[in-house]
Structure formats: structure tokens, C-alpha cells
PDB file of C-alpha atoms in Angstrom:
ATOM      1  CA  GLU A   1       0.000   0.000   0.000  1.00 66.00           C
ATOM      2  CA  THR A   2       1.118   3.561  -0.714  1.00 71.00           C
ATOM      3  CA  GLY A   3       1.001   6.284   1.904  1.00 88.00           C
ATOM      4  CA  VAL A   4      -1.574   8.233  -0.124  1.00 94.00           C
ATOM      5  CA  THR A   5      -4.978   8.509   1.500  1.00 95.00           C
ATOM      6  CA  GLN A   6      -8.233   9.892   0.125  1.00 96.00           C
ATOM      7  CA  SER A   7     -11.542  10.844   1.669  1.00 96.00           C
ATOM      8  CA  PRO A   8     -14.346  10.113   1.511  1.00 97.00           C
ATOM      9  CA  THR A   9     -14.318   6.631  -0.021  1.00 96.00           C
ATOM     10  CA  HIS A  10     -17.785   6.992  -1.498  1.00 96.00           C
ATOM     11  CA  LEU A  11     -20.042   9.949  -2.161  1.00 96.00           C
ATOM     12  CA  ILE A  12     -23.488  10.468  -3.651  1.00 98.00           C
ATOM     13  CA  LYS A  13     -24.519  13.886  -4.946  1.00 98.00           C
ATOM     14  CA  THR A  14     -27.258  15.271  -7.129  1.00 98.00           C
ATOM     15  CA  ARG A  15     -26.854  17.143 -10.377  1.00 98.00           C
ATOM     16  CA  GLY A  16     -25.939  20.796  -9.891  1.00 98.00           C
ATOM     17  CA  GLN A  17     -24.378  20.325  -6.468  1.00 98.00           C
ATOM     18  CA  GLN A  18     -20.748  20.959  -5.557  1.00 98.00           C
ATOM     19  CA  VAL A  19     -18.303  18.419  -4.128  1.00 98.00           C
ATOM     20  CA  THR A  20     -14.898  18.518  -2.438  1.00 98.00           C
ATOM     21  CA  LEU A  21     -12.593  15.515  -2.412  1.00 98.00           C
ATOM     22  CA  ARG A  22      -9.490  15.315  -0.252  1.00 98.00           C
ATOM     23  CA  CYS A  23      -6.077  13.723  -0.593  1.00 97.00           C
ATOM     24  CA  SER A  24      -3.106  13.351   1.734  1.00 95.00           C
ATOM     25  CA  SER A  25       0.232  12.849   0.039  1.00 92.00           C
ATOM     26  CA  GLN A  26       2.812  10.245   0.802  1.00 87.00           C
ATOM     27  CA  SER A  27       5.443  11.566   3.208  1.00 84.00           C
ATOM     28  CA  GLY A  28       8.159  13.533   1.404  1.00 84.00           C
ATOM     29  CA  HIS A  29       6.124  14.104  -1.763  1.00 87.00           C
ATOM     30  CA  ASN A  30       5.511  17.683  -2.907  1.00 87.00           C
ATOM     31  CA  THR A  31       3.480  17.053  -6.069  1.00 90.00           C
ATOM     32  CA  VAL A  32      -0.135  15.952  -6.302  1.00 94.00           C
ATOM     33  CA  SER A  33      -2.022  14.917  -9.425  1.00 94.00           C
ATOM     34  CA  TRP A  34      -5.717  14.186  -9.806  1.00 97.00           C
ATOM     35  CA  TYR A  35      -7.302  11.773 -12.258  1.00 97.00           C
ATOM     36  CA  GLN A  36     -10.840  10.827 -13.225  1.00 98.00           C
ATOM     37  CA  GLN A  37     -11.513   7.175 -14.029  1.00 96.00           C
ATOM     38  CA  ALA A  38     -14.884   6.522 -15.630  1.00 96.00           C
ATOM     39  CA  LEU A  39     -16.259   2.995 -15.546  1.00 93.00           C
ATOM     40  CA  GLY A  40     -14.373   0.740 -17.945  1.00 91.00           C
ATOM     41  CA  GLN A  41     -11.839   3.413 -18.875  1.00 94.00           C
ATOM     42  CA  GLY A  42      -8.305   4.328 -17.995  1.00 95.00           C
ATOM     43  CA  PRO A  43      -7.698   7.295 -15.699  1.00 96.00           C
ATOM     44  CA  GLN A  44      -7.712  10.743 -17.296  1.00 96.00           C
ATOM     45  CA  PHE A  45      -5.464  13.525 -16.060  1.00 95.00           C
ATOM     46  CA  ILE A  46      -7.318  16.460 -14.504  1.00 96.00           C
ATOM     47  CA  PHE A  47      -4.486  18.615 -13.122  1.00 94.00           C
ATOM     48  CA  GLN A  48      -1.295  18.644 -11.115  1.00 92.00           C
ATOM     49  CA  TYR A  49      -0.136  20.819  -8.226  1.00 92.00           C
ATOM     50  CA  TYR A  50       3.475  21.438  -7.315  1.00 88.00           C
ATOM     51  CA  ARG A  51       4.309  23.490  -4.235  1.00 86.00           C
ATOM     52  CA  GLU A  52       0.763  24.872  -4.040  1.00 90.00           C
ATOM     53  CA  GLU A  53       0.630  26.005  -7.686  1.00 91.00           C
ATOM     54  CA  GLU A  54      -1.188  24.338 -10.573  1.00 91.00           C
ATOM     55  CA  ASN A  55       1.511  23.408 -13.089  1.00 87.00           C
ATOM     56  CA  GLY A  56      -0.367  21.245 -15.553  1.00 88.00           C
ATOM     57  CA  ARG A  57      -3.960  20.627 -16.598  1.00 91.00           C
ATOM     58  CA  GLY A  58      -5.770  18.120 -18.749  1.00 91.00           C
ATOM     59  CA  ASN A  59      -8.845  18.632 -20.870  1.00 91.00           C
ATOM     60  CA  PHE A  60     -11.278  19.410 -18.062  1.00 95.00           C
ATOM     61  CA  PRO A  61     -13.511  22.484 -17.730  1.00 96.00           C
ATOM     62  CA  PRO A  62     -12.888  25.232 -15.156  1.00 96.00           C
ATOM     63  CA  ARG A  63     -15.598  23.869 -12.861  1.00 98.00           C
ATOM     64  CA  PHE A  64     -12.921  21.350 -11.869  1.00 98.00           C
ATOM     65  CA  SER A  65     -10.584  23.213  -9.552  1.00 97.00           C
ATOM     66  CA  GLY A  66      -8.071  22.358  -6.904  1.00 96.00           C
ATOM     67  CA  LEU A  67      -5.919  23.441  -4.042  1.00 96.00           C
ATOM     68  CA  GLN A  68      -2.696  22.264  -2.525  1.00 95.00           C
ATOM     69  CA  PHE A  69      -1.830  23.154   1.038  1.00 93.00           C
ATOM     70  CA  PRO A  70       1.563  23.845   2.684  1.00 91.00           C
ATOM     71  CA  ASN A  71       1.641  20.281   4.013  1.00 88.00           C
ATOM     72  CA  TYR A  72       1.166  19.130   0.361  1.00 88.00           C
ATOM     73  CA  SER A  73      -2.284  17.697   0.946  1.00 93.00           C
ATOM     74  CA  SER A  74      -4.786  18.594  -1.732  1.00 96.00           C
ATOM     75  CA  GLU A  75      -8.432  19.135  -2.577  1.00 98.00           C
ATOM     76  CA  LEU A  76     -10.356  18.612  -5.782  1.00 98.00           C
ATOM     77  CA  ASN A  77     -13.491  20.718  -6.120  1.00 98.00           C
ATOM     78  CA  VAL A  78     -16.141  20.125  -8.730  1.00 98.00           C
ATOM     79  CA  ASN A  79     -18.944  22.670  -9.176  1.00 97.00           C
ATOM     80  CA  ALA A  80     -22.257  22.262 -10.964  1.00 98.00           C
ATOM     81  CA  LEU A  81     -22.056  18.482 -10.979  1.00 98.00           C
ATOM     82  CA  GLU A  82     -23.211  16.641 -14.073  1.00 98.00           C
ATOM     83  CA  LEU A  83     -24.250  13.025 -14.440  1.00 98.00           C
ATOM     84  CA  ASP A  84     -21.076  12.314 -16.466  1.00 97.00           C
ATOM     85  CA  ASP A  85     -18.970  13.341 -13.472  1.00 98.00           C
ATOM     86  CA  SER A  86     -19.816   9.990 -11.901  1.00 98.00           C
ATOM     87  CA  ALA A  87     -16.463   8.242 -11.683  1.00 97.00           C
ATOM     88  CA  LEU A  88     -13.611   7.098  -9.477  1.00 96.00           C
ATOM     89  CA  TYR A  89     -11.406  10.069  -8.625  1.00 97.00           C
ATOM     90  CA  LEU A  90      -7.794   9.175  -8.003  1.00 97.00           C
ATOM     91  CA  CYS A  91      -5.134  11.222  -6.345  1.00 96.00           C
ATOM     92  CA  ALA A  92      -1.438  10.526  -6.900  1.00 95.00           C
ATOM     93  CA  SER A  93       1.543  11.977  -5.107  1.00 93.00           C
ATOM     94  CA  SER A  94       5.124  12.144  -6.314  1.00 89.00           C
ATOM     95  CA  SER A  95       8.441  13.872  -5.941  1.00 82.00           C
ATOM     96  CA  PRO A  96      11.018  14.617  -8.675  1.00 70.00           C
ATOM     97  CA  GLU A  97      13.587  11.841  -9.026  1.00 64.00           C
ATOM     98  CA  GLY A  98      17.104  12.142 -10.338  1.00 56.00           C
ATOM     99  CA  LEU A  99      18.376  14.188 -13.247  1.00 50.00           C
ATOM    100  CA  ALA A 100      15.518  13.325 -15.547  1.00 53.00           C
ATOM    101  CA  GLY A 101      13.043  14.513 -12.940  1.00 58.00           C
ATOM    102  CA  VAL A 102      10.492  12.001 -14.163  1.00 73.00           C
ATOM    103  CA  GLU A 103       8.806  11.000 -10.992  1.00 83.00           C
ATOM    104  CA  THR A 104       6.785   7.917 -10.175  1.00 89.00           C
ATOM    105  CA  GLN A 105       3.228   8.701  -9.182  1.00 92.00           C
ATOM    106  CA  TYR A 106       1.819   6.714  -6.281  1.00 93.00           C
ATOM    107  CA  PHE A 107      -1.931   6.467  -6.193  1.00 95.00           C
ATOM    108  CA  GLY A 108      -4.444   6.523  -3.396  1.00 95.00           C
ATOM    109  CA  PRO A 109      -7.452   4.181  -3.256  1.00 94.00           C
ATOM    110  CA  GLY A 110      -9.766   6.740  -4.827  1.00 95.00           C
ATOM    111  CA  THR A 111     -13.128   8.324  -4.103  1.00 97.00           C
ATOM    112  CA  ARG A 112     -16.097   6.907  -5.941  1.00 96.00           C
ATOM    113  CA  LEU A 113     -18.536   9.689  -6.814  1.00 98.00           C
ATOM    114  CA  LEU A 114     -22.062   8.997  -7.986  1.00 98.00           C
ATOM    115  CA  VAL A 115     -24.082  11.891  -9.379  1.00 98.00           C
ATOM    116  CA  LEU A 116     -27.841  11.348  -9.556  1.00 97.00           C
TER     117      LEU A 116
ATOM    118  CA  ALA B   1      -0.214  15.045 -27.588  1.00 79.00           C
ATOM    119  CA  GLN B   2       0.564  11.545 -26.434  1.00 87.00           C
ATOM    120  CA  SER B   3      -1.504   8.375 -26.623  1.00 92.00           C
ATOM    121  CA  VAL B   4      -1.389   4.772 -25.471  1.00 96.00           C
ATOM    122  CA  ALA B   5      -3.025   1.738 -27.047  1.00 97.00           C
ATOM    123  CA  GLN B   6      -3.659  -1.545 -25.316  1.00 98.00           C
ATOM    124  CA  PRO B   7      -5.035  -3.673 -28.145  1.00 97.00           C
ATOM    125  CA  GLU B   8      -6.399  -6.494 -25.993  1.00 97.00           C
ATOM    126  CA  ASP B   9      -9.332  -5.965 -23.648  1.00 97.00           C
ATOM    127  CA  GLN B  10      -8.627  -9.324 -22.029  1.00 98.00           C
ATOM    128  CA  VAL B  11      -5.752 -11.803 -21.912  1.00 98.00           C
ATOM    129  CA  ASN B  12      -6.241 -15.346 -20.653  1.00 98.00           C
ATOM    130  CA  VAL B  13      -3.247 -17.371 -19.518  1.00 98.00           C
ATOM    131  CA  ALA B  14      -2.918 -20.683 -17.730  1.00 98.00           C
ATOM    132  CA  GLU B  15      -1.147 -20.600 -14.391  1.00 98.00           C
ATOM    133  CA  GLY B  16       2.567 -21.268 -14.782  1.00 97.00           C
ATOM    134  CA  ASN B  17       2.659 -20.120 -18.395  1.00 98.00           C
ATOM    135  CA  PRO B  18       4.405 -16.944 -19.524  1.00 98.00           C
ATOM    136  CA  LEU B  19       2.246 -13.887 -20.007  1.00 98.00           C
ATOM    137  CA  THR B  20       2.451 -10.807 -22.203  1.00 98.00           C
ATOM    138  CA  VAL B  21       0.252  -7.722 -22.028  1.00 98.00           C
ATOM    139  CA  LYS B  22       0.728  -5.473 -25.033  1.00 98.00           C
ATOM    140  CA  CYS B  23       1.137  -1.708 -25.142  1.00 98.00           C
ATOM    141  CA  THR B  24       2.047   0.710 -27.904  1.00 98.00           C
ATOM    142  CA  TYR B  25       2.492   4.433 -27.478  1.00 96.00           C
ATOM    143  CA  SER B  26       2.776   7.694 -29.346  1.00 93.00           C
ATOM    144  CA  VAL B  27       4.622  10.663 -27.900  1.00 89.00           C
ATOM    145  CA  SER B  28       6.722  13.544 -29.143  1.00 84.00           C
ATOM    146  CA  GLY B  29      10.109  13.611 -27.512  1.00 83.00           C
ATOM    147  CA  ASN B  30      11.500  10.993 -25.159  1.00 84.00           C
ATOM    148  CA  PRO B  31       8.992   8.411 -23.965  1.00 88.00           C
ATOM    149  CA  TYR B  32       8.594   7.896 -20.252  1.00 91.00           C
ATOM    150  CA  LEU B  33       6.555   4.716 -19.853  1.00 95.00           C
ATOM    151  CA  PHE B  34       4.840   3.093 -16.913  1.00 96.00           C
ATOM    152  CA  TRP B  35       2.840   0.013 -15.992  1.00 98.00           C
ATOM    153  CA  TYR B  36       0.274   0.012 -13.213  1.00 98.00           C
ATOM    154  CA  VAL B  37      -2.035  -2.702 -11.889  1.00 97.00           C
ATOM    155  CA  GLN B  38      -5.492  -2.187 -10.431  1.00 96.00           C
ATOM    156  CA  TYR B  39      -7.287  -4.697  -8.245  1.00 92.00           C
ATOM    157  CA  PRO B  40     -11.077  -4.452  -7.774  1.00 85.00           C
ATOM    158  CA  ASN B  41     -12.170  -1.393  -5.809  1.00 76.00           C
ATOM    159  CA  ARG B  42      -8.564  -0.318  -5.340  1.00 79.00           C
ATOM    160  CA  GLY B  43      -6.331   2.436  -6.645  1.00 84.00           C
ATOM    161  CA  LEU B  44      -3.491   1.899  -9.072  1.00 93.00           C
ATOM    162  CA  GLN B  45      -0.339   0.143  -7.926  1.00 95.00           C
ATOM    163  CA  PHE B  46       2.986   0.966  -9.602  1.00 95.00           C
ATOM    164  CA  LEU B  47       4.778  -1.967 -11.241  1.00 96.00           C
ATOM    165  CA  LEU B  48       7.657  -0.526 -13.240  1.00 96.00           C
ATOM    166  CA  LYS B  49       8.818   2.299 -15.470  1.00 94.00           C
ATOM    167  CA  TYR B  50      11.155   3.037 -18.357  1.00 93.00           C
ATOM    168  CA  ILE B  51      12.990   6.350 -18.419  1.00 88.00           C
ATOM    169  CA  THR B  52      16.242   5.598 -20.204  1.00 84.00           C
ATOM    170  CA  GLY B  53      18.917   2.907 -20.389  1.00 86.00           C
ATOM    171  CA  ASP B  54      18.361  -0.834 -20.712  1.00 89.00           C
ATOM    172  CA  ASN B  55      15.403  -1.811 -22.846  1.00 92.00           C
ATOM    173  CA  LEU B  56      14.410  -4.564 -20.403  1.00 96.00           C
ATOM    174  CA  VAL B  57      13.013  -3.119 -17.216  1.00 95.00           C
ATOM    175  CA  LYS B  58      12.409  -5.246 -14.140  1.00 96.00           C
ATOM    176  CA  GLY B  59       9.700  -4.380 -11.669  1.00 95.00           C
ATOM    177  CA  SER B  60       7.629  -5.651  -8.786  1.00 93.00           C
ATOM    178  CA  TYR B  61       6.226  -9.166  -8.335  1.00 94.00           C
ATOM    179  CA  GLY B  62       8.402 -10.692 -11.053  1.00 96.00           C
ATOM    180  CA  PHE B  63       7.069  -8.477 -13.841  1.00 97.00           C
ATOM    181  CA  GLU B  64       9.285  -6.989 -16.513  1.00 98.00           C
ATOM    182  CA  ALA B  65       8.706  -4.906 -19.599  1.00 98.00           C
ATOM    183  CA  GLU B  66      10.549  -4.567 -22.867  1.00 96.00           C
ATOM    184  CA  PHE B  67      10.931  -1.161 -24.470  1.00 96.00           C
ATOM    185  CA  ASN B  68      11.152  -1.222 -28.259  1.00 96.00           C
ATOM    186  CA  LYS B  69      11.718   2.198 -29.768  1.00 93.00           C
ATOM    187  CA  SER B  70      11.352   1.172 -33.405  1.00 94.00           C
ATOM    188  CA  GLN B  71       8.004  -0.494 -32.731  1.00 96.00           C
ATOM    189  CA  THR B  72       6.961   2.127 -30.153  1.00 95.00           C
ATOM    190  CA  SER B  73       5.991  -0.690 -27.813  1.00 97.00           C
ATOM    191  CA  PHE B  74       6.350  -1.391 -24.114  1.00 98.00           C
ATOM    192  CA  HIS B  75       4.956  -4.868 -23.516  1.00 98.00           C
ATOM    193  CA  LEU B  76       4.578  -6.225 -19.981  1.00 98.00           C
ATOM    194  CA  LYS B  77       5.825  -9.745 -19.384  1.00 98.00           C
ATOM    195  CA  LYS B  78       6.170 -12.372 -16.693  1.00 98.00           C
ATOM    196  CA  PRO B  79       7.842 -15.767 -17.144  1.00 97.00           C
ATOM    197  CA  SER B  80       5.380 -17.736 -15.016  1.00 97.00           C
ATOM    198  CA  ALA B  81       1.879 -16.462 -14.249  1.00 97.00           C
ATOM    199  CA  LEU B  82       0.173 -16.776 -10.873  1.00 97.00           C
ATOM    200  CA  VAL B  83      -3.573 -16.809 -10.218  1.00 96.00           C
ATOM    201  CA  SER B  84      -2.986 -13.779  -7.980  1.00 95.00           C
ATOM    202  CA  ASP B  85      -1.752 -11.834 -11.035  1.00 96.00           C
ATOM    203  CA  SER B  86      -5.355 -11.641 -12.244  1.00 97.00           C
ATOM    204  CA  ALA B  87      -6.191  -7.931 -12.325  1.00 97.00           C
ATOM    205  CA  LEU B  88      -6.580  -4.910 -14.600  1.00 97.00           C
ATOM    206  CA  TYR B  89      -3.315  -3.641 -16.080  1.00 98.00           C
ATOM    207  CA  PHE B  90      -2.709  -0.142 -17.375  1.00 98.00           C
ATOM    208  CA  CYS B  91       0.098   1.150 -19.552  1.00 98.00           C
ATOM    209  CA  ALA B  92       0.812   4.872 -19.329  1.00 96.00           C
ATOM    210  CA  VAL B  93       3.075   7.454 -20.920  1.00 94.00           C
ATOM    211  CA  ARG B  94       4.245  10.724 -19.419  1.00 88.00           C
ATOM    212  CA  GLY B  95       4.521  13.803 -21.542  1.00 70.00           C
ATOM    213  CA  TYR B  96       5.679  17.325 -21.008  1.00 62.00           C
ATOM    214  CA  SER B  97       4.602  20.318 -23.047  1.00 56.00           C
ATOM    215  CA  GLY B  98       5.165  24.050 -22.947  1.00 52.00           C
ATOM    216  CA  GLY B  99       6.780  24.061 -19.535  1.00 54.00           C
ATOM    217  CA  GLY B 100       3.817  22.418 -17.853  1.00 57.00           C
ATOM    218  CA  ALA B 101       3.293  18.829 -16.825  1.00 65.00           C
ATOM    219  CA  ASP B 102       0.832  16.831 -18.883  1.00 69.00           C
ATOM    220  CA  GLY B 103       0.332  14.099 -16.360  1.00 88.00           C
ATOM    221  CA  LEU B 104       0.121  10.455 -17.266  1.00 92.00           C
ATOM    222  CA  THR B 105      -1.843   9.347 -20.319  1.00 94.00           C
ATOM    223  CA  PHE B 106      -3.286   5.890 -19.775  1.00 96.00           C
ATOM    224  CA  GLY B 107      -4.476   3.156 -22.068  1.00 97.00           C
ATOM    225  CA  LYS B 108      -7.925   1.677 -21.579  1.00 96.00           C
ATOM    226  CA  GLY B 109      -6.545  -1.242 -19.630  1.00 97.00           C
ATOM    227  CA  THR B 110      -6.234  -4.980 -20.170  1.00 98.00           C
ATOM    228  CA  HIS B 111      -7.950  -7.541 -17.981  1.00 98.00           C
ATOM    229  CA  LEU B 112      -5.491 -10.317 -17.217  1.00 98.00           C
ATOM    230  CA  ILE B 113      -7.122 -13.588 -16.198  1.00 98.00           C
ATOM    231  CA  ILE B 114      -4.925 -16.398 -14.938  1.00 97.00           C
ATOM    232  CA  GLN B 115      -6.669 -19.736 -14.989  1.00 96.00           C
ATOM    233  CA  PRO B 116      -5.696 -22.398 -12.427  1.00 94.00           C
TER     234      PRO B 116
END
């Protein structure tokens, strides 16, 4: 098991509501990435935070937003929920490795969101 | 933009036989390639990665992967399959663009079923 934790494990919301998902990084990691995994699909990159700043974003609308805190934990906020937002949301933490700086991302267990 | 293809939705192998899970990729620049495994209702678990160097990469639980630049492939292999290897396997590529991180781009996943 990785040291990445996520809360809550499951969540049910209705269309139009807002949701906040939380992630605690593995000790020593300063980078957090969020992914959305729809049923039967591979995870899709939402965004990445490094030292409290967003430094990369996938093809997701602005209603998906995030925060990273000084202790490197992170939140994913989704406004105006839509039915298609139903998915497993995965958080991954990492820290730059070596000269190439291509880090390994270690994933948490995920939060399963159901939008009705 | 980068992409990953896992051409097989499912691979069936008898226990004790060698296994191969296929992956091909497309990326501009140097490819940084990863394999992850996902067990039911769990997050993704890192198996191995290729950054540079030897084309044969060894990872966790006896898995290895062979990088082939000319064929743009990164197939996952194991000499002798175990029933406990049955899971969903994801190949991923990491890209960087314009000074920002692109995150990991995943394939759709391959269900590996090891039959006793």
C-alpha cells in the first residue's frame, strides 16, 4: 500500500451540487495529481499541483478546480455536478527523481462519486 | 499530444505459463513509460517504469517490460503467471509540453485472467 490517503471513499450527490474531495500525500512528496476514471476506462489527467501552484492541466472544464496546502495535501473541487462526473477520482503523489526529474506517481485508493 | 493503445481488452493465460500484455504508445520527444495494476475497488499500484537505459526493465512481483523504440511498444511480461496476477493492467506514458506537466496518459486497460 502507498502512503496516499483519500476521503471520503464513497459519495453520492445530485446534479448541480458541488463536491470537495481530499487527498493526503505520501510523506516527502511535494506534487499531487488528480485523475478521473470513468467505468471501464483508464484514468484521465485532470491537473497537477506542485508546491501549491497548478503546473499542468488536462482537458477538463474550469468547474474542476483544486488546491494544494503547505503540508502538500490537496483538494479537488467540482462545481455544478453533471451526471457524467460519476467516476472514481484518483489522487497521486510524487516527488522529482534524479536528473531526468520524471517521478513515479503513487496512487491513493480513490473516491467513488455517484451523481444522480 | 501523447496516446497509449492496449489492443487487448482481455488476456487469458494458464497458471505457470508466460504472459504478455501489449502496449504501444505515441509521444513527441522521449517516452517515459509506466505500468500500473489495479485490483477491484482499489487504486493503481505501480509496477515498473522506463525512463532511459536498458530496454528490459524489471519491476515488482516478477514483472518486466521490454521497451522497443522502433516499434513504439512497451509490452509487460512475466515468465510464469500466478492466479494472484489476475487484475486490470494499465500502460501509461508521461509527456511534457510548454513548460507544464501533462500528467500520465493511460491506455484503456487490459484484464489479465490467470486460470488455475
